[in-house]
Amino acid sequence: MTFPRLAPVPLRGSTALALMLACTPALAQQAQSPSSESGAVALDPITLLADRQGTSTREAPASISVIDGEEIDARGLDDMQELVRYTPGVEVNRQTTATDPFNSFGGFTIRGVGGNRVQMQVDGSRVPERITDGTRDYLDFAFTKQVEIAKGPASVLWGADALGGVVAIETIDPEDLLLGRDSGGMARTAYDSLNDGSSIAGAFARQFGRDWSVMVGLSQSQSHEAELSNARNDGGIYGCPRNIDFGATPCGELDPSDIAATHLLAKAVWSPDAEHRLELTYERLDRTTEVDYDNALGPVYSSFTGLPTGVINNNYDRELDMYRQRFALEHTWSPQSRWVDEVITTLAITPNGYDRTGEKWSTSALGEQLVTRDYLGYDEDFVELDIQATSRFSTGAANHVVTWGFDGDHTSTDYSRRDVVNNLTTGTTTETRAGGFNFANADTRRADLYVQDQILLMDGALEITPGLRYATYKIDPRPNADYQVVEGAEPRVREDEKLLKSLAALYRFGDGWQVWGHYGEGFKMPTAQQLYTSVPGTFFDLTPAPGLEPEEVQSIEFGVRRETAQGYFAVTAFNADYDNFIQSFYNPPGTSIYTYRNLSELQVWGLEFEGAYEINDRLRLTGAASWQKGDQRASAEAEKTPATLPPLSGTIALSWDTPHEGLTLDLVGVFASSVKYVESEDKYKPAGYGLIDAFAHWQVADNAILNLGIKNLFDKRYFEASAATYSTTASDAVARSNPIELQTGPGRVFTASLDLTF
């Protein structure tokens, strides 16, 4: 949503481009001065991920991207995958598998490392991890102030699970609507042709006296499956074995879906004096997805023999009801004492989860009529406490900003699975429990202490920042009566601890030059599913792996930046070495067992570039690119094999403030090179592409902005056959729908939105 932060002024130019230009001190002075033509104000993007204090992204010894709420609205970035469309090196998978047929998203991948290894936050609270037969699509971008993406390990400040990076969403506060007034609000309506999606949202805030302010926001959205007008129908090297004559979904389409979501955000702020601020928050997101799982209709073939089993699926309806809640109390105390300048204490209770149901009508090999109803319930509930203190002082010529505190939470993880088969022919009912990817329920405790000292020397020209985190966790399994214990791999309590270290340095010199370096470590504990999965089967067994070691990473980055009056550029080189990387569904040779194991080594390295140039007062050029490679091996004796990473991706944008008052036009090009051969034909990765998007932003009135967009205006893709799921930043991926892969090129997409402030 569009939330002007200083005054209700016209939107001048693309927010993303203006923010990139405003990141430098020279350009910030230029951009933050009201334009003589429009009175626009562009703000320097501030990140909390770098130091927990708030600093400019161009002054942080780290690689961090900030996506402002205005850019989200203007570009129609309405889901996780679209959010990172213009962020090279960051991707999101669209899931279309039998275990998750709801076209949802499995999490962010940063520099080739993704899933649960990337920590996701909303206002500092964790977002649940993904399980094998689940989703991580818990995000909704209504009421978003900004999204920050930290590339690379961030565990010293943010704890376990920040192994590959952090994606943090910050929602709006009453101040963002009030803007110094007694009341204020906004309204928004939007449309996206990719999934025939429409949404409407509104928020209102009110100031009561000098001490109290409140706000409430409500949004609703409806959509359908993505329309894949450029999708292939031949199924690649596998052909298309779907039973089209039985009504199965063609291989170039996603199953028919109906999606409805409601998002509520309410906050109350009490500021009795200059030293105290108390904020109470309630947030709830509900999303229901109904899918006609038609790709499975018709005769069923064995995945082991390839022969028909005799079973025929006649109809299959599936539904996912997902929710995310947050109750939070945050107290900011600014005593300005000798030892502590500020203490921020946040207590949050965040229940999350989903219920997945299905109803399948089928005919057995004996001709019996069957109705199978399946149910899966998953809950991941957090109680979180974060205490962050800041101390500022000087020792000789050095100025210190020390950030220190406690970060802990208690997590309850509960999984249940039940399948009931009604035989209409014989009148019998059979119930099976603990199927799917069943694992023992568990309680997890994290309790960490952290400290980071930002030391400024040489009148601020040199900045050195060491950091430490003492990370601990304990996971205590709670197997229920359905859990099937495997002898020798019984669920047991796991406790681990780790001292994590980081060191950053930044040096400013010459005419706007900076060089910086950063060393960081990460720590990721095994999940309950990785440790305790136990599902005996007819053809194979899923067995526990209680002896898994935590994943660890050592990362080093170097960067150089240059700022001028017309623009800037930045180049970053990185290398990350992962130890004990956990591999899913490892099959020990000569067995029918599938389990988890630690890989000996994974290494990822690469380069990143970003820059901006103001051609003249009306024309601006920006760009960014990411190149990365990697290799891995399962043991110290094994040979290294390439990791499957997209080697090169990037974006370039041109923004023009037209002579027509309040009208800006943007062209944004996005590209990615194909991922090449890895080991065999089955591991060949596709999805090279080049796209051009076009946007118009029109200030139609003092309090109204109309955004129009055409995505994939120019569209060139380079597809090759693949057996593996792979996704890219531009929704042009190869998604695998068991067992058929889909080329999910959406073709031309139209977006439109109208933002009102009052």
PDB file of N, CA, C and O in Angstrom, residues 125-185:
ATOM      1  N   SER A 125       8.793 -11.303  14.275  1.00  0.00           N
ATOM      2  CA  SER A 125       8.339 -12.637  14.699  1.00  0.00           C
ATOM      3  C   SER A 125       8.569 -13.649  13.587  1.00  0.00           C
ATOM      4  O   SER A 125       8.370 -13.355  12.399  1.00  0.00           O
ATOM      5  N   ARG A 126       8.957 -14.839  13.975  1.00  0.00           N
ATOM      6  CA  ARG A 126       9.275 -15.882  13.014  1.00  0.00           C
ATOM      7  C   ARG A 126       8.042 -16.326  12.222  1.00  0.00           C
ATOM      8  O   ARG A 126       6.929 -16.366  12.747  1.00  0.00           O
ATOM      9  N   VAL A 127       8.288 -16.688  10.972  1.00  0.00           N
ATOM     10  CA  VAL A 127       7.294 -17.354  10.134  1.00  0.00           C
ATOM     11  C   VAL A 127       7.601 -18.850  10.169  1.00  0.00           C
ATOM     12  O   VAL A 127       8.769 -19.243  10.156  1.00  0.00           O
ATOM     13  N   PRO A 128       6.590 -19.716  10.260  1.00  0.00           N
ATOM     14  CA  PRO A 128       6.844 -21.156  10.383  1.00  0.00           C
ATOM     15  C   PRO A 128       7.725 -21.709   9.270  1.00  0.00           C
ATOM     16  O   PRO A 128       7.765 -21.187   8.152  1.00  0.00           O
ATOM     17  N   GLU A 129       8.401 -22.796   9.609  1.00  0.00           N
ATOM     18  CA  GLU A 129       9.205 -23.494   8.622  1.00  0.00           C
ATOM     19  C   GLU A 129       8.308 -24.375   7.753  1.00  0.00           C
ATOM     20  O   GLU A 129       7.166 -24.671   8.098  1.00  0.00           O
ATOM     21  N   ARG A 130       8.866 -24.783   6.616  1.00  0.00           N
ATOM     22  CA  ARG A 130       8.117 -25.649   5.712  1.00  0.00           C
ATOM     23  C   ARG A 130       8.425 -27.106   6.033  1.00  0.00           C
ATOM     24  O   ARG A 130       9.569 -27.472   6.294  1.00  0.00           O
ATOM     25  N   ILE A 131       7.376 -27.941   5.991  1.00  0.00           N
ATOM     26  CA  ILE A 131       7.569 -29.378   6.059  1.00  0.00           C
ATOM     27  C   ILE A 131       7.370 -29.955   4.665  1.00  0.00           C
ATOM     28  O   ILE A 131       6.898 -29.269   3.752  1.00  0.00           O
ATOM     29  N   THR A 132       7.721 -31.235   4.466  1.00  0.00           N
ATOM     30  CA  THR A 132       7.732 -31.822   3.132  1.00  0.00           C
ATOM     31  C   THR A 132       6.363 -31.746   2.463  1.00  0.00           C
ATOM     32  O   THR A 132       6.253 -31.402   1.287  1.00  0.00           O
ATOM     33  N   ASP A 133       5.301 -32.085   3.182  1.00  0.00           N
ATOM     34  CA  ASP A 133       3.962 -32.046   2.605  1.00  0.00           C
ATOM     35  C   ASP A 133       3.226 -30.789   3.064  1.00  0.00           C
ATOM     36  O   ASP A 133       2.074 -30.835   3.479  1.00  0.00           O
ATOM     37  N   GLY A 134       3.941 -29.649   2.979  1.00  0.00           N
ATOM     38  CA  GLY A 134       3.352 -28.400   3.427  1.00  0.00           C
ATOM     39  C   GLY A 134       3.820 -27.220   2.605  1.00  0.00           C
ATOM     40  O   GLY A 134       4.395 -27.361   1.530  1.00  0.00           O
ATOM     41  N   THR A 135       3.585 -26.035   3.139  1.00  0.00           N
ATOM     42  CA  THR A 135       3.873 -24.793   2.445  1.00  0.00           C
ATOM     43  C   THR A 135       4.576 -23.838   3.395  1.00  0.00           C
ATOM     44  O   THR A 135       4.566 -24.042   4.615  1.00  0.00           O
ATOM     45  N   ARG A 136       5.192 -22.806   2.826  1.00  0.00           N
ATOM     46  CA  ARG A 136       5.714 -21.703   3.630  1.00  0.00           C
ATOM     47  C   ARG A 136       5.120 -20.373   3.160  1.00  0.00           C
ATOM     48  O   ARG A 136       5.665 -19.307   3.412  1.00  0.00           O
ATOM     49  N   ASP A 137       3.984 -20.487   2.496  1.00  0.00           N
ATOM     50  CA  ASP A 137       3.343 -19.324   1.895  1.00  0.00           C
ATOM     51  C   ASP A 137       2.421 -18.663   2.931  1.00  0.00           C
ATOM     52  O   ASP A 137       1.196 -18.671   2.792  1.00  0.00           O
ATOM     53  N   TYR A 138       3.025 -18.047   3.954  1.00  0.00           N
ATOM     54  CA  TYR A 138       2.278 -17.409   5.030  1.00  0.00           C
ATOM     55  C   TYR A 138       2.243 -15.882   4.899  1.00  0.00           C
ATOM     56  O   TYR A 138       1.815 -15.212   5.834  1.00  0.00           O
ATOM     57  N   LEU A 139       2.710 -15.343   3.792  1.00  0.00           N
ATOM     58  CA  LEU A 139       2.883 -13.894   3.704  1.00  0.00           C
ATOM     59  C   LEU A 139       1.778 -13.243   2.900  1.00  0.00           C
ATOM     60  O   LEU A 139       1.257 -13.816   1.934  1.00  0.00           O
ATOM     61  N   ASP A 140       1.433 -12.033   3.288  1.00  0.00           N
ATOM     62  CA  ASP A 140       0.501 -11.189   2.567  1.00  0.00           C
ATOM     63  C   ASP A 140       1.054  -9.771   2.662  1.00  0.00           C
ATOM     64  O   ASP A 140       1.488  -9.344   3.732  1.00  0.00           O
ATOM     65  N   PHE A 141       1.054  -9.030   1.549  1.00  0.00           N
ATOM     66  CA  PHE A 141       1.768  -7.761   1.519  1.00  0.00           C
ATOM     67  C   PHE A 141       0.870  -6.534   1.646  1.00  0.00           C
ATOM     68  O   PHE A 141       1.309  -5.419   1.417  1.00  0.00           O
ATOM     69  N   ALA A 142      -0.392  -6.751   2.022  1.00  0.00           N
ATOM     70  CA  ALA A 142      -1.206  -5.608   2.415  1.00  0.00           C
ATOM     71  C   ALA A 142      -0.631  -5.029   3.708  1.00  0.00           C
ATOM     72  O   ALA A 142      -0.165  -5.772   4.577  1.00  0.00           O
ATOM     73  N   PHE A 143      -0.635  -3.712   3.820  1.00  0.00           N
ATOM     74  CA  PHE A 143      -0.160  -3.002   5.012  1.00  0.00           C
ATOM     75  C   PHE A 143       1.345  -3.176   5.235  1.00  0.00           C
ATOM     76  O   PHE A 143       1.829  -3.145   6.360  1.00  0.00           O
ATOM     77  N   THR A 144       2.100  -3.376   4.159  1.00  0.00           N
ATOM     78  CA  THR A 144       3.546  -3.527   4.267  1.00  0.00           C
ATOM     79  C   THR A 144       4.230  -2.169   4.122  1.00  0.00           C
ATOM     80  O   THR A 144       4.017  -1.463   3.136  1.00  0.00           O
ATOM     81  N   LYS A 145       5.060  -1.830   5.091  1.00  0.00           N
ATOM     82  CA  LYS A 145       5.859  -0.611   5.007  1.00  0.00           C
ATOM     83  C   LYS A 145       7.090  -0.850   4.146  1.00  0.00           C
ATOM     84  O   LYS A 145       7.395  -0.066   3.249  1.00  0.00           O
ATOM     85  N   GLN A 146       7.811  -1.947   4.413  1.00  0.00           N
ATOM     86  CA  GLN A 146       8.942  -2.312   3.574  1.00  0.00           C
ATOM     87  C   GLN A 146       9.339  -3.746   3.866  1.00  0.00           C
ATOM     88  O   GLN A 146       8.967  -4.318   4.892  1.00  0.00           O
ATOM     89  N   VAL A 147      10.082  -4.331   2.920  1.00  0.00           N
ATOM     90  CA  VAL A 147      10.637  -5.674   3.062  1.00  0.00           C
ATOM     91  C   VAL A 147      12.146  -5.564   2.935  1.00  0.00           C
ATOM     92  O   VAL A 147      12.654  -4.942   1.992  1.00  0.00           O
ATOM     93  N   GLU A 148      12.876  -6.155   3.879  1.00  0.00           N
ATOM     94  CA  GLU A 148      14.332  -6.167   3.839  1.00  0.00           C
ATOM     95  C   GLU A 148      14.824  -7.589   3.579  1.00  0.00           C
ATOM     96  O   GLU A 148      14.288  -8.545   4.130  1.00  0.00           O
ATOM     97  N   ILE A 149      15.834  -7.704   2.733  1.00  0.00           N
ATOM     98  CA  ILE A 149      16.422  -8.998   2.404  1.00  0.00           C
ATOM     99  C   ILE A 149      17.912  -8.933   2.675  1.00  0.00           C
ATOM    100  O   ILE A 149      18.640  -8.198   1.996  1.00  0.00           O
ATOM    101  N   ALA A 150      18.365  -9.663   3.676  1.00  0.00           N
ATOM    102  CA  ALA A 150      19.794  -9.776   3.976  1.00  0.00           C
ATOM    103  C   ALA A 150      20.340 -10.988   3.243  1.00  0.00           C
ATOM    104  O   ALA A 150      19.861 -12.107   3.425  1.00  0.00           O
ATOM    105  N   LYS A 151      21.348 -10.762   2.403  1.00  0.00           N
ATOM    106  CA  LYS A 151      21.938 -11.833   1.610  1.00  0.00           C
ATOM    107  C   LYS A 151      23.160 -12.366   2.334  1.00  0.00           C
ATOM    108  O   LYS A 151      24.113 -11.637   2.581  1.00  0.00           O
ATOM    109  N   GLY A 152      23.125 -13.637   2.660  1.00  0.00           N
ATOM    110  CA  GLY A 152      24.225 -14.248   3.389  1.00  0.00           C
ATOM    111  C   GLY A 152      23.880 -14.435   4.850  1.00  0.00           C
ATOM    112  O   GLY A 152      22.872 -13.920   5.359  1.00  0.00           O
ATOM    113  N   PRO A 153      24.711 -15.206   5.590  1.00  0.00           N
ATOM    114  CA  PRO A 153      24.432 -15.530   6.988  1.00  0.00           C
ATOM    115  C   PRO A 153      24.223 -14.286   7.849  1.00  0.00           C
ATOM    116  O   PRO A 153      24.962 -13.312   7.745  1.00  0.00           O
ATOM    117  N   ALA A 154      23.196 -14.333   8.695  1.00  0.00           N
ATOM    118  CA  ALA A 154      22.900 -13.225   9.605  1.00  0.00           C
ATOM    119  C   ALA A 154      22.586 -13.756  10.993  1.00  0.00           C
ATOM    120  O   ALA A 154      21.796 -13.168  11.734  1.00  0.00           O
ATOM    121  N   SER A 155      23.217 -14.872  11.354  1.00  0.00           N
ATOM    122  CA  SER A 155      22.856 -15.557  12.591  1.00  0.00           C
ATOM    123  C   SER A 155      23.325 -14.838  13.846  1.00  0.00           C
ATOM    124  O   SER A 155      22.733 -15.013  14.910  1.00  0.00           O
ATOM    125  N   VAL A 156      24.406 -14.046  13.778  1.00  0.00           N
ATOM    126  CA  VAL A 156      24.904 -13.404  14.994  1.00  0.00           C
ATOM    127  C   VAL A 156      23.858 -12.452  15.568  1.00  0.00           C
ATOM    128  O   VAL A 156      23.636 -12.405  16.781  1.00  0.00           O
ATOM    129  N   LEU A 157      23.179 -11.700  14.707  1.00  0.00           N
ATOM    130  CA  LEU A 157      22.151 -10.790  15.204  1.00  0.00           C
ATOM    131  C   LEU A 157      20.766 -11.416  15.245  1.00  0.00           C
ATOM    132  O   LEU A 157      19.942 -11.029  16.073  1.00  0.00           O
ATOM    133  N   TRP A 158      20.492 -12.386  14.368  1.00  0.00           N
ATOM    134  CA  TRP A 158      19.114 -12.855  14.237  1.00  0.00           C
ATOM    135  C   TRP A 158      18.927 -14.324  14.561  1.00  0.00           C
ATOM    136  O   TRP A 158      17.806 -14.822  14.493  1.00  0.00           O
ATOM    137  N   GLY A 159      19.978 -15.026  14.900  1.00  0.00           N
ATOM    138  CA  GLY A 159      19.814 -16.362  15.448  1.00  0.00           C
ATOM    139  C   GLY A 159      19.794 -17.467  14.416  1.00  0.00           C
ATOM    140  O   GLY A 159      20.021 -17.282  13.227  1.00  0.00           O
ATOM    141  N   ALA A 160      19.493 -18.682  14.928  1.00  0.00           N
ATOM    142  CA  ALA A 160      19.440 -19.865  14.086  1.00  0.00           C
ATOM    143  C   ALA A 160      18.419 -19.670  12.977  1.00  0.00           C
ATOM    144  O   ALA A 160      17.478 -18.883  13.097  1.00  0.00           O
ATOM    145  N   ASP A 161      18.612 -20.377  11.899  1.00  0.00           N
ATOM    146  CA  ASP A 161      17.759 -20.379  10.716  1.00  0.00           C
ATOM    147  C   ASP A 161      18.069 -19.222   9.778  1.00  0.00           C
ATOM    148  O   ASP A 161      17.483 -19.139   8.704  1.00  0.00           O
ATOM    149  N   ALA A 162      18.977 -18.325  10.159  1.00  0.00           N
ATOM    150  CA  ALA A 162      19.396 -17.263   9.234  1.00  0.00           C
ATOM    151  C   ALA A 162      20.662 -17.702   8.521  1.00  0.00           C
ATOM    152  O   ALA A 162      21.589 -16.927   8.333  1.00  0.00           O
ATOM    153  N   LEU A 163      20.700 -18.974   8.113  1.00  0.00           N
ATOM    154  CA  LEU A 163      21.900 -19.565   7.529  1.00  0.00           C
ATOM    155  C   LEU A 163      22.200 -18.971   6.158  1.00  0.00           C
ATOM    156  O   LEU A 163      23.346 -18.679   5.831  1.00  0.00           O
ATOM    157  N   GLY A 164      21.161 -18.802   5.339  1.00  0.00           N
ATOM    158  CA  GLY A 164      21.366 -18.243   4.012  1.00  0.00           C
ATOM    159  C   GLY A 164      20.979 -16.791   3.905  1.00  0.00           C
ATOM    160  O   GLY A 164      21.281 -16.136   2.907  1.00  0.00           O
ATOM    161  N   GLY A 165      20.302 -16.268   4.926  1.00  0.00           N
ATOM    162  CA  GLY A 165      19.885 -14.878   4.912  1.00  0.00           C
ATOM    163  C   GLY A 165      18.590 -14.690   5.673  1.00  0.00           C
ATOM    164  O   GLY A 165      18.086 -15.615   6.326  1.00  0.00           O
ATOM    165  N   VAL A 166      18.042 -13.491   5.587  1.00  0.00           N
ATOM    166  CA  VAL A 166      16.809 -13.134   6.292  1.00  0.00           C
ATOM    167  C   VAL A 166      15.918 -12.347   5.337  1.00  0.00           C
ATOM    168  O   VAL A 166      16.393 -11.497   4.584  1.00  0.00           O
ATOM    169  N   VAL A 167      14.626 -12.635   5.379  1.00  0.00           N
ATOM    170  CA  VAL A 167      13.616 -11.814   4.718  1.00  0.00           C
ATOM    171  C   VAL A 167      12.684 -11.300   5.801  1.00  0.00           C
ATOM    172  O   VAL A 167      12.018 -12.089   6.478  1.00  0.00           O
ATOM    173  N   ALA A 168      12.666  -9.979   6.000  1.00  0.00           N
ATOM    174  CA  ALA A 168      11.929  -9.375   7.113  1.00  0.00           C
ATOM    175  C   ALA A 168      10.904  -8.388   6.576  1.00  0.00           C
ATOM    176  O   ALA A 168      11.251  -7.470   5.821  1.00  0.00           O
ATOM    177  N   ILE A 169       9.652  -8.579   6.969  1.00  0.00           N
ATOM    178  CA  ILE A 169       8.565  -7.680   6.593  1.00  0.00           C
ATOM    179  C   ILE A 169       8.260  -6.761   7.769  1.00  0.00           C
ATOM    180  O   ILE A 169       8.151  -7.211   8.912  1.00  0.00           O
ATOM    181  N   GLU A 170       8.125  -5.476   7.481  1.00  0.00           N
ATOM    182  CA  GLU A 170       7.729  -4.497   8.484  1.00  0.00           C
ATOM    183  C   GLU A 170       6.379  -3.923   8.077  1.00  0.00           C
ATOM    184  O   GLU A 170       6.218  -3.409   6.973  1.00  0.00           O
ATOM    185  N   THR A 171       5.394  -4.020   8.975  1.00  0.00           N
ATOM    186  CA  THR A 171       4.069  -3.489   8.675  1.00  0.00           C
ATOM    187  C   THR A 171       3.962  -2.036   9.133  1.00  0.00           C
ATOM    188  O   THR A 171       4.804  -1.524   9.872  1.00  0.00           O
ATOM    189  N   ILE A 172       2.914  -1.374   8.688  1.00  0.00           N
ATOM    190  CA  ILE A 172       2.745   0.040   8.986  1.00  0.00           C
ATOM    191  C   ILE A 172       2.344   0.247  10.443  1.00  0.00           C
ATOM    192  O   ILE A 172       1.816  -0.639  11.114  1.00  0.00           O
ATOM    193  N   ASP A 173       2.588   1.447  10.935  1.00  0.00           N
ATOM    194  CA  ASP A 173       2.183   1.893  12.259  1.00  0.00           C
ATOM    195  C   ASP A 173       1.169   3.022  12.113  1.00  0.00           C
ATOM    196  O   ASP A 173       1.008   3.591  11.017  1.00  0.00           O
ATOM    197  N   PRO A 174       0.478   3.378  13.191  1.00  0.00           N
ATOM    198  CA  PRO A 174      -0.458   4.506  13.095  1.00  0.00           C
ATOM    199  C   PRO A 174       0.192   5.778  12.564  1.00  0.00           C
ATOM    200  O   PRO A 174      -0.437   6.533  11.808  1.00  0.00           O
ATOM    201  N   GLU A 175       1.467   6.022  12.914  1.00  0.00           N
ATOM    202  CA  GLU A 175       2.146   7.235  12.463  1.00  0.00           C
ATOM    203  C   GLU A 175       2.224   7.333  10.946  1.00  0.00           C
ATOM    204  O   GLU A 175       2.254   8.435  10.380  1.00  0.00           O
ATOM    205  N   ASP A 176       2.267   6.172  10.257  1.00  0.00           N
ATOM    206  CA  ASP A 176       2.378   6.184   8.802  1.00  0.00           C
ATOM    207  C   ASP A 176       1.089   6.640   8.130  1.00  0.00           C
ATOM    208  O   ASP A 176       1.113   7.055   6.970  1.00  0.00           O
ATOM    209  N   LEU A 177      -0.023   6.546   8.828  1.00  0.00           N
ATOM    210  CA  LEU A 177      -1.288   7.024   8.303  1.00  0.00           C
ATOM    211  C   LEU A 177      -1.619   8.430   8.796  1.00  0.00           C
ATOM    212  O   LEU A 177      -2.217   9.226   8.061  1.00  0.00           O
ATOM    213  N   LEU A 178      -1.219   8.729  10.038  1.00  0.00           N
ATOM    214  CA  LEU A 178      -1.577  10.026  10.616  1.00  0.00           C
ATOM    215  C   LEU A 178      -0.767  11.171  10.026  1.00  0.00           C
ATOM    216  O   LEU A 178      -1.291  12.254   9.762  1.00  0.00           O
ATOM    217  N   LEU A 179       0.524  10.977   9.849  1.00  0.00           N
ATOM    218  CA  LEU A 179       1.391  12.014   9.280  1.00  0.00           C
ATOM    219  C   LEU A 179       1.238  13.338  10.016  1.00  0.00           C
ATOM    220  O   LEU A 179       1.185  14.413   9.418  1.00  0.00           O
ATOM    221  N   GLY A 180       1.175  13.247  11.361  1.00  0.00           N
ATOM    222  CA  GLY A 180       1.089  14.451  12.180  1.00  0.00           C
ATOM    223  C   GLY A 180      -0.312  14.997  12.348  1.00  0.00           C
ATOM    224  O   GLY A 180      -0.495  16.029  13.011  1.00  0.00           O
ATOM    225  N   ARG A 181      -1.316  14.312  11.757  1.00  0.00           N
ATOM    226  CA  ARG A 181      -2.694  14.789  11.850  1.00  0.00           C
ATOM    227  C   ARG A 181      -3.445  14.031  12.941  1.00  0.00           C
ATOM    228  O   ARG A 181      -2.957  13.066  13.510  1.00  0.00           O
ATOM    229  N   ASP A 182      -4.677  14.430  13.205  1.00  0.00           N
ATOM    230  CA  ASP A 182      -5.505  13.748  14.194  1.00  0.00           C
ATOM    231  C   ASP A 182      -6.098  12.459  13.648  1.00  0.00           C
ATOM    232  O   ASP A 182      -6.403  11.538  14.410  1.00  0.00           O
ATOM    233  N   SER A 183      -6.263  12.365  12.337  1.00  0.00           N
ATOM    234  CA  SER A 183      -6.791  11.151  11.724  1.00  0.00           C
ATOM    235  C   SER A 183      -6.274  11.056  10.296  1.00  0.00           C
ATOM    236  O   SER A 183      -5.893  12.054   9.673  1.00  0.00           O
ATOM    237  N   GLY A 184      -6.264   9.871   9.776  1.00  0.00           N
ATOM    238  CA  GLY A 184      -5.799   9.656   8.416  1.00  0.00           C
ATOM    239  C   GLY A 184      -6.021   8.218   8.008  1.00  0.00           C
ATOM    240  O   GLY A 184      -6.195   7.330   8.853  1.00  0.00           O
ATOM    241  N   GLY A 185      -6.014   7.976   6.712  1.00  0.00           N
ATOM    242  CA  GLY A 185      -6.242   6.618   6.251  1.00  0.00           C
ATOM    243  C   GLY A 185      -5.904   6.452   4.794  1.00  0.00           C
ATOM    244  O   GLY A 185      -5.381   7.353   4.133  1.00  0.00           O
TER     245      GLY A 185
END
